[in-house]
Coordinates of C-alpha atoms in Angstrom, one line a residue:
Chain A
X1 CA 0.0 0.0 0.0
X2 CA 1.7 3.1 -1.2
X3 CA -1.0 5.4 -2.4
X4 CA -2.1 7.8 0.4
X5 CA -5.1 8.7 -1.7
X6 CA -6.3 5.1 -2.2
X7 CA -9.4 5.9 -0.3
X8 CA -9.8 9.3 -1.9
X9 CA -13.2 9.0 -3.6
X10 CA -14.9 12.3 -3.8
X11 CA -18.4 12.4 -5.3
X12 CA -18.1 13.6 -8.9
X13 CA -20.7 15.9 -10.4
X14 CA -20.5 14.4 -13.9
X15 CA -18.9 15.2 -17.2
X16 CA -18.3 18.9 -18.0
X17 CA -21.0 20.9 -19.7
X18 CA -19.5 22.4 -22.9
X19 CA -21.2 24.6 -25.4
X20 CA -21.5 23.4 -29.0
X21 CA -18.3 23.9 -30.9
X22 CA -16.8 23.4 -34.4
X23 CA -18.6 20.1 -34.9
X24 CA -21.6 18.6 -33.1
X25 CA -22.8 15.0 -33.6
X26 CA -25.2 12.4 -32.4
X27 CA -25.9 8.8 -33.1
X28 CA -29.5 8.3 -34.3
X29 CA -31.5 5.1 -34.8
X30 CA -33.3 5.7 -38.1
X31 CA -35.7 3.5 -40.1
X32 CA -32.7 2.3 -42.2
X33 CA -30.2 1.8 -39.4
X34 CA -28.0 3.6 -36.9
X35 CA -26.5 6.8 -38.4
X36 CA -24.0 9.4 -37.3
X37 CA -25.3 12.9 -37.9
X38 CA -22.6 15.5 -37.8
X39 CA -23.1 19.2 -38.2
X40 CA -20.7 22.0 -38.6
X41 CA -20.9 25.2 -36.5
X42 CA -23.4 27.2 -38.6
X43 CA -25.6 24.3 -39.5
X44 CA -24.1 22.8 -42.6
X45 CA -24.3 19.0 -42.5
X46 CA -21.1 17.0 -42.7
X47 CA -22.3 13.5 -42.2
X48 CA -25.4 11.4 -42.3
X49 CA -23.4 8.3 -42.4
X50 CA -24.2 4.7 -41.4
X51 CA -22.5 3.8 -38.2
X52 CA -23.8 0.3 -37.3
X53 CA -21.0 -0.4 -34.8
X54 CA -18.4 1.4 -32.7
X55 CA -15.7 0.8 -35.4
X56 CA -17.8 2.7 -38.0
X57 CA -18.5 5.5 -35.5
X58 CA -14.7 5.8 -34.8
X59 CA -14.0 5.9 -38.5
X60 CA -16.3 8.8 -39.1
X61 CA -15.3 10.8 -36.0
X62 CA -11.6 10.4 -36.8
X63 CA -12.3 11.6 -40.3
X64 CA -14.2 14.6 -39.0
X65 CA -11.4 15.4 -36.5
X66 CA -8.7 15.2 -39.2
X67 CA -10.5 17.0 -42.0
X68 CA -12.7 19.6 -40.3
X69 CA -11.6 20.2 -36.7
X70 CA -10.7 18.1 -33.6
X71 CA -13.2 20.2 -31.6
X72 CA -15.9 17.6 -31.9
X73 CA -18.6 17.2 -29.2
X74 CA -21.6 15.0 -28.8
X75 CA -24.4 17.5 -28.8
X76 CA -28.0 16.8 -29.8
X77 CA -29.4 20.3 -30.2
X78 CA -27.4 21.5 -33.3
X79 CA -28.3 18.3 -35.1
X80 CA -32.1 18.7 -34.6
X81 CA -32.8 20.2 -38.0
X82 CA -31.0 17.5 -40.1
X83 CA -32.5 14.7 -37.9
X84 CA -35.9 16.1 -38.6
X85 CA -35.2 16.4 -42.3
X86 CA -33.9 12.9 -42.4
X87 CA -37.0 11.6 -40.6
X88 CA -39.3 13.5 -42.9
X89 CA -37.6 11.8 -45.9
X90 CA -37.6 8.3 -44.4
X91 CA -41.3 8.7 -43.4
X92 CA -42.1 9.6 -47.0
X93 CA -43.2 13.1 -46.1
X94 CA -40.4 14.7 -48.1
X95 CA -38.8 13.9 -51.5
X96 CA -35.4 15.3 -50.4
X97 CA -33.5 15.6 -47.2
X98 CA -33.8 19.4 -46.9
X99 CA -30.4 20.4 -45.5
X100 CA -27.3 22.2 -46.7
X101 CA -24.7 19.5 -47.3
X102 CA -21.0 20.1 -46.7
X103 CA -18.6 17.8 -48.6
X104 CA -15.6 18.4 -46.4
X105 CA -15.4 14.7 -45.5
X106 CA -15.4 13.6 -49.2
X107 CA -12.3 13.1 -51.3
X108 CA -11.9 15.1 -54.5
X109 CA -13.1 12.2 -56.6
X110 CA -16.0 11.5 -54.2
X111 CA -17.0 15.1 -54.6
X112 CA -17.2 14.8 -58.4
X113 CA -19.3 11.6 -58.1
X114 CA -21.6 12.9 -55.4
X115 CA -22.1 16.1 -57.4
X116 CA -23.0 14.1 -60.5
X117 CA -25.5 12.1 -58.3
X118 CA -27.5 15.2 -57.5
X119 CA -29.1 15.1 -61.0
X120 CA -30.7 11.7 -60.2
X121 CA -34.1 12.6 -59.0
X122 CA -36.5 11.0 -56.5
X123 CA -37.7 7.6 -57.6
X124 CA -35.2 7.5 -60.5
X125 CA -32.5 4.9 -60.8
X126 CA -29.2 4.8 -62.6
X127 CA -26.2 2.5 -62.9
X128 CA -22.6 2.9 -61.8
X129 CA -21.5 2.9 -65.4
X130 CA -23.9 5.6 -66.4
X131 CA -22.9 7.8 -63.5
X132 CA -19.2 7.2 -64.3
X133 CA -19.8 8.4 -67.8
X134 CA -21.7 11.4 -66.6
X135 CA -18.8 12.6 -64.3
X136 CA -16.4 12.1 -67.2
X137 CA -14.7 8.8 -66.2
X138 CA -16.5 6.4 -68.5
X139 CA -14.3 3.4 -67.5
X140 CA -14.3 4.0 -63.8
X141 CA -17.6 2.4 -62.9
X142 CA -15.9 0.4 -60.1
X143 CA -14.2 3.4 -58.7
X144 CA -17.5 5.2 -58.7
X145 CA -19.0 2.3 -56.7
X146 CA -16.2 2.6 -54.2
X147 CA -16.6 6.4 -54.0
X148 CA -20.3 5.9 -53.3
X149 CA -19.6 3.2 -50.7
X150 CA -17.8 5.8 -48.7
X151 CA -20.5 8.5 -49.1
X152 CA -20.4 10.6 -45.9
X153 CA -23.9 11.9 -46.7
X154 CA -26.0 8.7 -47.3
X155 CA -29.7 9.2 -47.9
X156 CA -29.0 13.0 -48.0
X157 CA -27.0 12.5 -51.3
X158 CA -28.9 9.5 -52.7
X159 CA -26.3 6.9 -53.6
X160 CA -29.0 4.3 -53.0
X161 CA -30.4 5.2 -56.5
X162 CA -27.3 3.8 -58.2
X163 CA -27.4 0.1 -59.1
X164 CA -25.3 -2.4 -61.0
X165 CA -26.0 -2.7 -64.7
X166 CA -26.1 -6.5 -64.3
X167 CA -29.1 -6.4 -62.0
X168 CA -29.6 -6.7 -58.2
X169 CA -29.3 -3.8 -55.8
X170 CA -25.5 -4.0 -55.4
X171 CA -23.6 -2.9 -52.4
X172 CA -24.6 -0.3 -49.9
X173 CA -23.0 1.2 -46.8
X174 CA -26.2 0.6 -44.8
X175 CA -26.6 -3.0 -46.1
X176 CA -28.7 -4.2 -49.0
X177 CA -31.9 -4.3 -46.9
X178 CA -31.6 -0.6 -46.3
X179 CA -31.0 0.1 -50.0
X180 CA -34.1 -2.0 -50.9
X181 CA -36.1 -0.2 -48.3
X182 CA -35.2 3.2 -49.8
X183 CA -35.8 2.1 -53.3
X184 CA -39.2 0.7 -52.4
X185 CA -40.1 3.9 -50.5
X186 CA -39.3 6.0 -53.5
X187 CA -41.0 3.6 -55.9
X188 CA -44.3 4.1 -54.1
X189 CA -43.8 7.8 -54.0
X190 CA -43.2 8.1 -50.3
X191 CA -45.9 7.6 -47.6
X192 CA -44.8 4.6 -45.6
X193 CA -47.0 2.6 -43.3
X194 CA -45.3 4.5 -40.4
X195 CA -43.8 2.6 -37.5
X196 CA -42.0 4.0 -34.5
X197 CA -40.3 7.3 -35.0
X198 CA -36.5 7.6 -34.8
X199 CA -35.0 7.6 -31.3
X200 CA -31.9 9.6 -30.5
X201 CA -28.9 7.9 -29.1
X202 CA -27.3 11.1 -28.1
X203 CA -27.9 10.6 -24.4
X204 CA -26.1 7.3 -24.5
X205 CA -23.7 6.9 -21.7
X206 CA -20.3 5.5 -22.7
Chain B
X1 CA -0.5 14.3 -37.0
X2 CA -4.1 14.1 -36.1
X3 CA -5.9 14.6 -32.8
X4 CA -8.7 12.5 -31.6
X5 CA -12.2 14.1 -31.4
X6 CA -12.4 16.1 -28.3
X7 CA -15.4 14.1 -27.1
X8 CA -13.0 11.1 -26.6
X9 CA -11.0 13.1 -24.2
X10 CA -14.1 14.1 -22.2
X11 CA -15.3 10.5 -22.1
X12 CA -11.9 9.1 -21.2
X13 CA -10.7 11.7 -18.7
X14 CA -13.5 13.6 -17.1
X15 CA -13.3 11.6 -13.9
X16 CA -9.5 12.1 -13.6
X17 CA -9.9 15.8 -14.1
X18 CA -12.7 16.0 -11.5
X19 CA -10.7 14.0 -8.9
X20 CA -7.6 16.1 -9.4
X21 CA -9.7 19.3 -9.0
X22 CA -11.1 17.8 -5.8
X23 CA -7.6 17.1 -4.5
X24 CA -6.3 20.5 -5.4
X25 CA -9.1 22.9 -4.3
X26 CA -11.5 20.7 -2.2
X27 CA -15.1 19.7 -2.7
X28 CA -16.7 23.2 -2.7
X29 CA -14.8 24.6 -5.7
X30 CA -13.8 21.4 -7.5
X31 CA -16.6 21.5 -10.0
X32 CA -15.9 25.1 -11.0
X33 CA -12.2 24.4 -11.5
X34 CA -12.9 21.3 -13.5
X35 CA -15.4 23.1 -15.7
X36 CA -13.0 25.9 -16.3
X37 CA -10.2 23.5 -17.1
X38 CA -12.4 21.8 -19.8
X39 CA -13.4 25.1 -21.3
X40 CA -9.8 26.2 -21.6
X41 CA -8.7 22.8 -22.9
X42 CA -11.4 22.9 -25.6
X43 CA -10.4 26.4 -26.7
X44 CA -6.7 25.5 -26.9
X45 CA -7.2 22.0 -28.4
X46 CA -6.6 22.7 -32.1
X47 CA -3.1 24.2 -31.2
X48 CA -2.0 21.0 -29.4
X49 CA 1.0 19.6 -31.3
X50 CA 1.1 16.0 -30.2
X51 CA -1.7 13.5 -29.5
X52 CA 0.6 11.8 -27.0
X53 CA 0.1 12.6 -23.3
X54 CA -3.2 14.3 -23.7
X55 CA -4.2 13.2 -20.2
X56 CA -1.1 14.9 -18.7
X57 CA -2.0 18.0 -20.8
X58 CA -5.5 18.0 -19.3
X59 CA -4.3 17.5 -15.8
X60 CA -1.7 20.3 -16.2
X61 CA -4.4 22.7 -17.3
X62 CA -6.5 21.6 -14.3
X63 CA -3.6 22.4 -12.0
X64 CA -3.2 25.8 -13.6
X65 CA -6.9 26.5 -13.1
X66 CA -6.6 25.4 -9.4
X67 CA -3.6 27.8 -8.9
X68 CA -5.6 30.6 -10.4
X69 CA -8.4 29.7 -8.1
X70 CA -6.1 29.8 -5.0
X71 CA -4.6 33.2 -6.2
X72 CA -8.0 34.7 -6.7
X73 CA -9.1 33.4 -3.3
X74 CA -6.2 35.0 -1.6
X75 CA -6.7 38.3 -3.4
X76 CA -10.4 38.5 -2.5
X77 CA -9.7 37.5 1.1
X78 CA -7.0 40.3 1.3
X79 CA -9.4 42.7 -0.2
X80 CA -12.4 41.8 1.9
X81 CA -10.7 41.6 5.2
X82 CA -6.9 42.3 5.4
X83 CA -6.8 41.2 9.0
X84 CA -7.9 37.7 8.2
X85 CA -5.2 37.1 5.6
X86 CA -2.5 35.9 8.1
X87 CA -4.6 33.1 9.5
X88 CA -6.7 32.4 6.3
X89 CA -6.5 28.8 5.3
X90 CA -4.7 28.2 2.1
X91 CA -7.5 26.5 0.4
X92 CA -11.3 26.0 0.4
X93 CA -13.6 25.5 3.3
X94 CA -13.7 22.1 4.9
X95 CA -15.4 19.4 2.9
X96 CA -18.0 16.8 3.7
X97 CA -17.1 13.3 4.8
X98 CA -15.8 10.7 3.9
X99 CA -12.7 12.5 2.6
X100 CA -12.9 15.2 5.3
X101 CA -9.9 14.0 7.3
X102 CA -7.6 13.6 4.4
X103 CA -8.6 16.8 2.6
X104 CA -8.3 18.8 5.7
X105 CA -4.7 17.6 6.1
X106 CA -3.9 18.0 2.4
X107 CA -5.4 21.5 2.4
X108 CA -3.1 22.6 5.3
X109 CA 0.0 21.6 3.4
X110 CA 2.2 24.4 1.8
X111 CA 0.9 25.1 -1.7
X112 CA 3.7 23.4 -3.6
X113 CA 3.7 20.3 -1.4
X114 CA 0.0 20.0 -1.8
X115 CA 0.1 20.4 -5.5
X116 CA 3.0 18.0 -5.9
X117 CA 1.5 15.2 -3.8
X118 CA -2.0 15.6 -5.4
X119 CA -0.6 15.6 -8.9
X120 CA 1.5 12.6 -8.1
X121 CA -1.1 10.4 -6.4
X122 CA -4.5 11.7 -7.4
X123 CA -3.4 12.6 -11.0
X124 CA -1.2 9.5 -11.1
X125 CA 1.5 11.5 -13.0
X126 CA 5.1 10.6 -12.8
X127 CA 7.7 13.0 -11.4
X128 CA 8.6 14.3 -14.8
X129 CA 5.0 15.4 -15.5
X130 CA 4.6 16.7 -12.0
X131 CA 7.8 18.7 -12.3
X132 CA 6.6 20.1 -15.7
X133 CA 3.3 21.2 -14.2
X134 CA 5.0 22.9 -11.3
X135 CA 7.8 24.4 -13.4
X136 CA 10.5 22.6 -11.5
X137 CA 12.8 19.6 -11.7
X138 CA 11.9 16.0 -11.2
X139 CA 14.3 15.9 -8.2
X140 CA 12.4 18.8 -6.6
X141 CA 9.1 17.1 -7.3
X142 CA 10.3 14.0 -5.5
X143 CA 11.4 16.2 -2.5
X144 CA 8.1 18.0 -2.4
X145 CA 6.1 14.8 -2.5
X146 CA 8.2 13.1 0.2
X147 CA 8.0 16.3 2.4
X148 CA 4.2 16.3 1.9
X149 CA 4.0 12.6 2.8
X150 CA 6.1 13.3 5.9
X151 CA 3.9 16.2 6.9
X152 CA 0.8 14.1 6.4
X153 CA 2.5 11.7 8.7
X154 CA 1.8 8.9 6.3
X155 CA 4.4 6.2 6.7
X156 CA 4.4 5.5 3.0
X157 CA 6.9 5.3 0.2
X158 CA 6.4 6.7 -3.2
X159 CA 6.5 3.7 -5.5
X160 CA 8.7 5.6 -8.0
X161 CA 11.4 5.8 -5.4
X162 CA 11.6 2.0 -5.1
X163 CA 12.4 1.6 -8.8

């Protein structure tokens, strides 16, 4: 026994209360899976990214810290607007996720591909090859697929509307079931049968 | 070089920062000091050069906030009632149990002995980090800690001295 403070066990008030800073995020259970919603100071949306597990959450937070700012805090309030917009889209009450996206987490090539994606409208579908051609890289269908696989703004920028030319739904960051769910939602023009609303995970204790 | 998201620091170290603040200023002002340390750390975070030793960095900021708190306390005491200065206790009012005995004795130590022993044992920092926080040498940190232990009349040996 060498530590004179071994029995020093003061009652602790809890984690510090810090005001929202450069980046605020929450984890949100949506109709298509658990997502990380990250917002820049000022309200532009950096991420609506699938984060099914801790590793995926880590991946996105490390990317935010490296590319935007290390001042990243879990804060629900600044993410309220994008979470509402996401829920409206997933409930079929809106045909777009009405937020201002910020592509700071995307690579240059991803930016080209995601910008080309914006002309694929609600309920429409295209193929990786067609999108590759549209963004001026006709032989890069596979690279386009990879770029979309790392889309930081899933659902918001609708990479789920891009399918393999050979058939099937192809890959998706949120899993094929989520992609099918979104395609079916758009095919019937929105208006789902409802179900429980999204719950926030922001109050999660880690 | 990339820094982890600040939220990771909060999640990993808020208890250590709070405990250190309790050890340095006592239970009444610990929360204020810890809160202030976090606010300062968040403001300075993008300028941190290395992701190593972020825990030491946080505890050093906490110590600086505690020193500011002690200085401010002395100034206002002197201002309010000059006569009381001579016999004014160094630190905060006495705490609640169960740490009352220990804190009362720690609070009565000379400032540098108190800071050194609390940084060493509550902060679990090695003498190099304690010395850095106090702006002194590891040798002096050792001496301050052993003097503090002697004053506390704790018949204990700093484990680092056994290595």
